[in-house]
Amino acid sequence: AFGSDRTGLITALVLGIAGVPAETIAQDYGLTARYLLPRHLKAHPEIDAANYTWQDLQREICRPEVMLAVLRDLDERHCGVEGYARHVGVSQDEIDLIRDAMVV
């Protein structure tokens, strides 16, 4: 709805390349709902904002279990996020640069 899926996938790839565990990536993806909530409520005035929480939005849009399933699929089909990145044309040198930039 807000590009959170595309952004979430790119973020998951970068975090995975940096060595962040899949569970942490999924939790981070789920937290997106906290920051999307004001925009979501503005876009949907029919929602009762007093009784609608970021957790409600998370259950609808940013479910951590969906991100875990995506990461599992990348593991099974491409040997992980690095394998997927290589599959879509990211060179090993570029992967190493991403890792070096993210891991201090």
GROMACS .gro file of N, CA and C in nm, residues 17 85 89-100:
model
   42
   17ILE      N    1   2.256  -0.948   0.395
   17ILE     CA    2   2.395  -0.942   0.350
   17ILE      C    3   2.486  -0.901   0.465
   85ALA      N    4   2.071  -1.210  -0.447
   85ALA     CA    5   2.131  -1.086  -0.500
   85ALA      C    6   2.216  -1.117  -0.624
   89GLY      N    7   2.169  -1.013  -1.045
   89GLY     CA    8   2.270  -0.932  -1.112
   89GLY      C    9   2.362  -0.850  -1.025
   90VAL      N   10   2.354  -0.867  -0.895
   90VAL     CA   11   2.446  -0.795  -0.806
   90VAL      C   12   2.576  -0.876  -0.802
   91SER      N   13   2.686  -0.810  -0.828
   91SER     CA   14   2.815  -0.880  -0.831
   91SER      C   15   2.862  -0.910  -0.688
   92GLN      N   16   2.954  -1.005  -0.677
   92GLN     CA   17   3.011  -1.036  -0.546
   92GLN      C   18   3.083  -0.915  -0.488
   93ASP      N   19   3.151  -0.837  -0.574
   93ASP     CA   20   3.217  -0.715  -0.527
   93ASP      C   21   3.116  -0.617  -0.469
   94GLU      N   22   3.001  -0.603  -0.534
   94GLU     CA   23   2.896  -0.514  -0.482
   94GLU      C   24   2.839  -0.566  -0.351
   95ILE      N   25   2.821  -0.696  -0.341
   95ILE     CA   26   2.773  -0.757  -0.216
   95ILE      C   27   2.874  -0.729  -0.104
   96ASP      N   28   3.002  -0.745  -0.134
   96ASP     CA   29   3.105  -0.719  -0.034
   96ASP      C   30   3.104  -0.571   0.008
   97LEU      N   31   3.082  -0.481  -0.088
   97LEU     CA   32   3.075  -0.338  -0.056
   97LEU      C   33   2.957  -0.308   0.035
   98ILE      N   34   2.843  -0.369   0.006
   98ILE     CA   35   2.725  -0.350   0.091
   98ILE      C   36   2.755  -0.398   0.233
   99ARG      N   37   2.812  -0.518   0.244
   99ARG     CA   38   2.845  -0.572   0.376
   99ARG      C   39   2.943  -0.481   0.450
  100ASP      N   40   3.047  -0.437   0.380
  100ASP     CA   41   3.147  -0.350   0.443
  100ASP      C   42   3.085  -0.218   0.489
   0.00000   0.00000   0.00000
